[in-house]
Amino acid sequence: MASCVTELITSCSNIMLSVTALHSSYRLFKDHRAPAVGLFLLGLSAALCIFPPSSSYFTSIQREAEWAGEVLAPALVSFDFLWLSEDRNTAHILLCGSCLLLGLCDWISADALTLLTRCLGLSSLSCCLTVCLFASNALGAFGGVALSLPLLMAPSIETNTFVTHISPAANEGLTKWLLKGSMSLGCWASTQALSKFLLDVTDQCHIGI
């Protein structure tokens, strides 16, 4: 019974995240290609995780796709904030770091991968928060935190007792639902924030002219 509840919660959370991320990607694609790609990959990985694992190989693919989506989505959203604020060097460094982590993930230990993943998550978040702070874009800051939260918190949450009065399996499902819900909110908030930030930048350029 607990396993059925866990599968149901996990599937519903993945459906919610997939729909939200793919819709946000569609809305962003015209003016914000980098975050559109990141949210598209996030939506695809969530869609892949909807299906129950049928083999260890398929489970491995689901976990890798889920991890890649969680890494790239906040990084590419932060990349666009940096790019629009004309901090192109930092944007390129963040993008190269994300690509290097994805390329080297099979060559480093699990502990090193966890550490590097958290470092990249913190870097993406700090870049997003810095730009949004100076631009007074509170929605962008909220979106950055919501998108980065699973990347920073998931490894530690899985080892703790999050809700003590339910079984560990249901607890794991509830935790994943909360983190997926956080990313869904992050997709929506980042979409609104990027559109607003682009308008602000465009208005400033017109005033300067």
Short mmCIF file of C-alpha atoms in Angstrom, two decimals:
data_model
loop_
_atom_site.label_atom_id
_atom_site.label_comp_id
_atom_site.label_asym_id
_atom_site.label_seq_id
_atom_site.Cartn_x
_atom_site.Cartn_y
_atom_site.Cartn_z
CA MET A 1 0.00 0.00 0.00
CA ALA A 2 2.78 2.41 0.91
CA SER A 3 4.58 1.72 -2.37
CA CYS A 4 1.37 2.42 -4.33
CA VAL A 5 0.93 5.73 -2.50
CA THR A 6 4.55 6.65 -3.19
CA GLU A 7 4.24 5.84 -6.90
CA LEU A 8 1.00 7.83 -7.16
CA ILE A 9 2.45 10.90 -5.41
CA THR A 10 5.63 10.73 -7.47
CA SER A 11 3.75 10.35 -10.76
CA CYS A 12 1.42 13.27 -9.98
CA SER A 13 4.33 15.52 -9.03
CA ASN A 14 6.20 14.62 -12.22
CA ILE A 15 3.12 15.29 -14.35
CA MET A 16 2.68 18.69 -12.69
CA LEU A 17 6.34 19.60 -13.18
CA SER A 18 6.41 18.36 -16.77
CA VAL A 19 3.35 20.38 -17.80
CA THR A 20 4.55 23.52 -16.04
CA ALA A 21 8.11 23.31 -17.35
CA LEU A 22 7.12 22.58 -20.95
CA HIS A 23 4.54 25.37 -20.96
CA SER A 24 7.09 27.80 -19.51
CA SER A 25 9.63 26.69 -22.11
CA TYR A 26 7.13 27.39 -24.90
CA ARG A 27 6.43 30.86 -23.55
CA LEU A 28 10.12 31.72 -23.19
CA PHE A 29 11.40 30.30 -26.45
CA LYS A 30 10.94 33.43 -28.57
CA ASP A 31 12.94 35.86 -26.39
CA HIS A 32 14.82 33.66 -23.90
CA ARG A 33 16.33 30.67 -25.69
CA ALA A 34 18.72 29.50 -22.95
CA PRO A 35 16.15 29.18 -20.11
CA ALA A 36 13.66 27.78 -22.63
CA VAL A 37 16.09 24.94 -23.38
CA GLY A 38 16.75 24.38 -19.67
CA LEU A 39 13.05 24.20 -18.79
CA PHE A 40 12.36 22.02 -21.83
CA LEU A 41 14.94 19.49 -20.63
CA LEU A 42 13.47 19.70 -17.13
CA GLY A 43 10.00 19.01 -18.52
CA LEU A 44 11.25 16.07 -20.59
CA SER A 45 13.07 14.53 -17.63
CA ALA A 46 9.94 14.88 -15.49
CA ALA A 47 7.86 13.28 -18.22
CA LEU A 48 10.30 10.39 -18.40
CA CYS A 49 10.02 9.87 -14.65
CA ILE A 50 6.22 9.55 -14.85
CA PHE A 51 6.56 5.95 -15.97
CA PRO A 52 7.23 3.36 -13.26
CA PRO A 53 10.72 1.84 -13.52
CA SER A 54 10.60 -1.45 -15.40
CA SER A 55 14.28 -2.33 -15.06
CA SER A 56 17.46 -1.19 -13.35
CA TYR A 57 18.70 0.25 -16.65
CA PHE A 58 15.54 2.35 -17.12
CA THR A 59 15.76 3.49 -13.50
CA SER A 60 19.34 4.62 -14.10
CA ILE A 61 18.25 6.60 -17.17
CA GLN A 62 15.45 8.26 -15.19
CA ARG A 63 17.80 9.30 -12.39
CA GLU A 64 20.41 10.68 -14.79
CA ALA A 65 17.80 12.61 -16.77
CA GLU A 66 16.26 13.97 -13.58
CA TRP A 67 19.65 15.09 -12.29
CA ALA A 68 20.61 16.71 -15.62
CA GLY A 69 17.34 18.64 -15.74
CA GLU A 70 17.71 19.86 -12.17
CA VAL A 71 21.28 21.01 -12.92
CA LEU A 72 20.62 22.75 -16.24
CA ALA A 73 17.30 24.49 -15.54
CA PRO A 74 18.48 26.92 -12.81
CA ALA A 75 21.86 27.37 -14.49
CA LEU A 76 20.35 28.42 -17.82
CA VAL A 77 17.80 30.69 -16.15
CA SER A 78 20.65 32.41 -14.28
CA PHE A 79 22.62 32.53 -17.55
CA ASP A 80 19.86 34.59 -19.16
CA PHE A 81 19.64 36.97 -16.21
CA LEU A 82 23.41 37.50 -16.44
CA TRP A 83 23.28 37.90 -20.21
CA LEU A 84 20.52 40.50 -20.11
CA SER A 85 22.41 42.40 -17.40
CA GLU A 86 25.44 42.38 -19.76
CA ASP A 87 27.61 40.29 -17.45
CA ARG A 88 28.58 38.06 -20.36
CA ASN A 89 31.81 36.70 -18.85
CA THR A 90 30.10 35.31 -15.76
CA ALA A 91 27.32 33.94 -17.94
CA HIS A 92 29.84 32.02 -20.07
CA ILE A 93 31.66 30.70 -17.00
CA LEU A 94 28.40 29.42 -15.52
CA LEU A 95 27.41 27.78 -18.80
CA CYS A 96 30.82 26.14 -19.26
CA GLY A 97 30.78 24.90 -15.66
CA SER A 98 27.37 23.30 -16.19
CA CYS A 99 28.49 21.58 -19.38
CA LEU A 100 31.72 20.35 -17.76
CA LEU A 101 29.82 18.87 -14.84
CA LEU A 102 27.50 17.00 -17.18
CA GLY A 103 30.42 15.75 -19.24
CA LEU A 104 32.54 14.63 -16.29
CA CYS A 105 29.80 13.07 -14.15
CA ASP A 106 30.79 9.52 -15.18
CA TRP A 107 34.44 10.12 -14.35
CA ILE A 108 34.23 11.35 -10.77
CA SER A 109 33.19 9.71 -7.50
CA ALA A 110 29.70 9.96 -6.04
CA ASP A 111 30.87 12.19 -3.17
CA ALA A 112 32.71 14.52 -5.53
CA LEU A 113 29.70 14.65 -7.83
CA THR A 114 27.41 15.59 -4.94
CA LEU A 115 29.82 18.33 -3.85
CA LEU A 116 30.24 19.74 -7.36
CA THR A 117 26.50 19.60 -7.95
CA ARG A 118 25.83 21.63 -4.82
CA CYS A 119 28.58 24.10 -5.73
CA LEU A 120 27.04 24.61 -9.16
CA GLY A 121 23.60 24.99 -7.60
CA LEU A 122 24.91 27.62 -5.20
CA SER A 123 26.70 29.42 -8.05
CA SER A 124 23.55 29.50 -10.18
CA LEU A 125 21.48 30.72 -7.26
CA SER A 126 23.96 33.38 -6.19
CA CYS A 127 24.18 34.76 -9.73
CA CYS A 128 20.39 34.88 -10.04
CA LEU A 129 19.95 36.52 -6.63
CA THR A 130 22.67 39.10 -7.33
CA VAL A 131 21.12 40.23 -10.60
CA CYS A 132 17.59 40.22 -9.21
CA LEU A 133 18.66 42.14 -6.11
CA PHE A 134 20.11 45.00 -8.13
CA ALA A 135 17.18 44.90 -10.57
CA SER A 136 14.58 44.82 -7.74
CA ASN A 137 13.10 41.70 -9.31
CA ALA A 138 11.67 39.83 -6.32
CA LEU A 139 9.86 37.29 -8.48
CA GLY A 140 13.11 36.35 -10.18
CA ALA A 141 14.79 35.81 -6.80
CA PHE A 142 11.90 33.62 -5.69
CA GLY A 143 12.05 31.64 -8.91
CA GLY A 144 15.79 31.10 -8.54
CA VAL A 145 15.41 29.79 -5.00
CA ALA A 146 12.49 27.54 -5.96
CA LEU A 147 14.36 26.06 -8.93
CA SER A 148 17.58 25.51 -6.99
CA LEU A 149 16.05 24.12 -3.80
CA PRO A 150 15.79 20.48 -4.96
CA LEU A 151 19.36 20.55 -6.23
CA LEU A 152 20.65 21.80 -2.89
CA MET A 153 18.35 19.95 -0.48
CA ALA A 154 17.41 16.59 -2.02
CA PRO A 155 20.52 14.59 -0.98
CA SER A 156 20.24 15.64 2.66
CA ILE A 157 16.46 15.39 2.94
CA GLU A 158 16.44 11.76 1.80
CA THR A 159 18.56 10.75 4.76
CA ASN A 160 16.39 12.46 7.39
CA THR A 161 12.96 11.82 8.85
CA PHE A 162 10.84 14.48 7.23
CA VAL A 163 7.48 13.36 8.54
CA THR A 164 7.67 10.91 11.39
CA HIS A 165 4.12 9.59 11.48
CA ILE A 166 4.13 8.04 7.98
CA SER A 167 6.14 5.22 6.48
CA PRO A 168 9.58 5.87 4.94
CA ALA A 169 8.26 5.06 1.45
CA ALA A 170 5.38 7.52 1.72
CA ASN A 171 7.73 10.01 3.34
CA GLU A 172 10.05 9.81 0.33
CA GLY A 173 7.11 10.31 -2.02
CA LEU A 174 5.90 13.36 -0.09
CA THR A 175 9.38 14.85 -0.08
CA LYS A 176 9.71 14.43 -3.84
CA TRP A 177 6.27 15.96 -4.31
CA LEU A 178 7.28 19.04 -2.31
CA LEU A 179 10.53 19.44 -4.23
CA LYS A 180 8.84 18.94 -7.60
CA GLY A 181 6.21 21.44 -6.53
CA SER A 182 8.97 23.89 -5.68
CA MET A 183 10.43 23.53 -9.15
CA SER A 184 7.00 23.99 -10.74
CA LEU A 185 6.62 27.28 -8.87
CA GLY A 186 10.16 28.17 -9.93
CA CYS A 187 9.30 27.61 -13.60
CA TRP A 188 6.28 29.88 -13.38
CA ALA A 189 8.04 32.60 -11.36
CA SER A 190 11.15 32.58 -13.57
CA THR A 191 9.01 32.92 -16.71
CA GLN A 192 7.26 35.98 -15.31
CA ALA A 193 10.50 37.45 -13.96
CA LEU A 194 12.46 37.06 -17.20
CA SER A 195 9.69 38.70 -19.22
CA LYS A 196 9.61 41.63 -16.77
CA PHE A 197 13.40 41.91 -16.74
CA LEU A 198 13.54 42.02 -20.55
CA LEU A 199 10.96 44.82 -20.59
CA ASP A 200 12.94 46.78 -18.00
CA VAL A 201 16.16 46.38 -19.99
CA THR A 202 14.41 47.40 -23.21
CA ASP A 203 12.90 50.48 -21.55
CA GLN A 204 16.29 51.51 -20.21
CA CYS A 205 17.80 51.19 -23.68
CA HIS A 206 15.05 53.39 -25.15
CA ILE A 207 15.58 55.98 -22.43
CA GLY A 208 19.32 55.92 -23.09
CA ILE A 209 18.74 56.49 -26.79
#
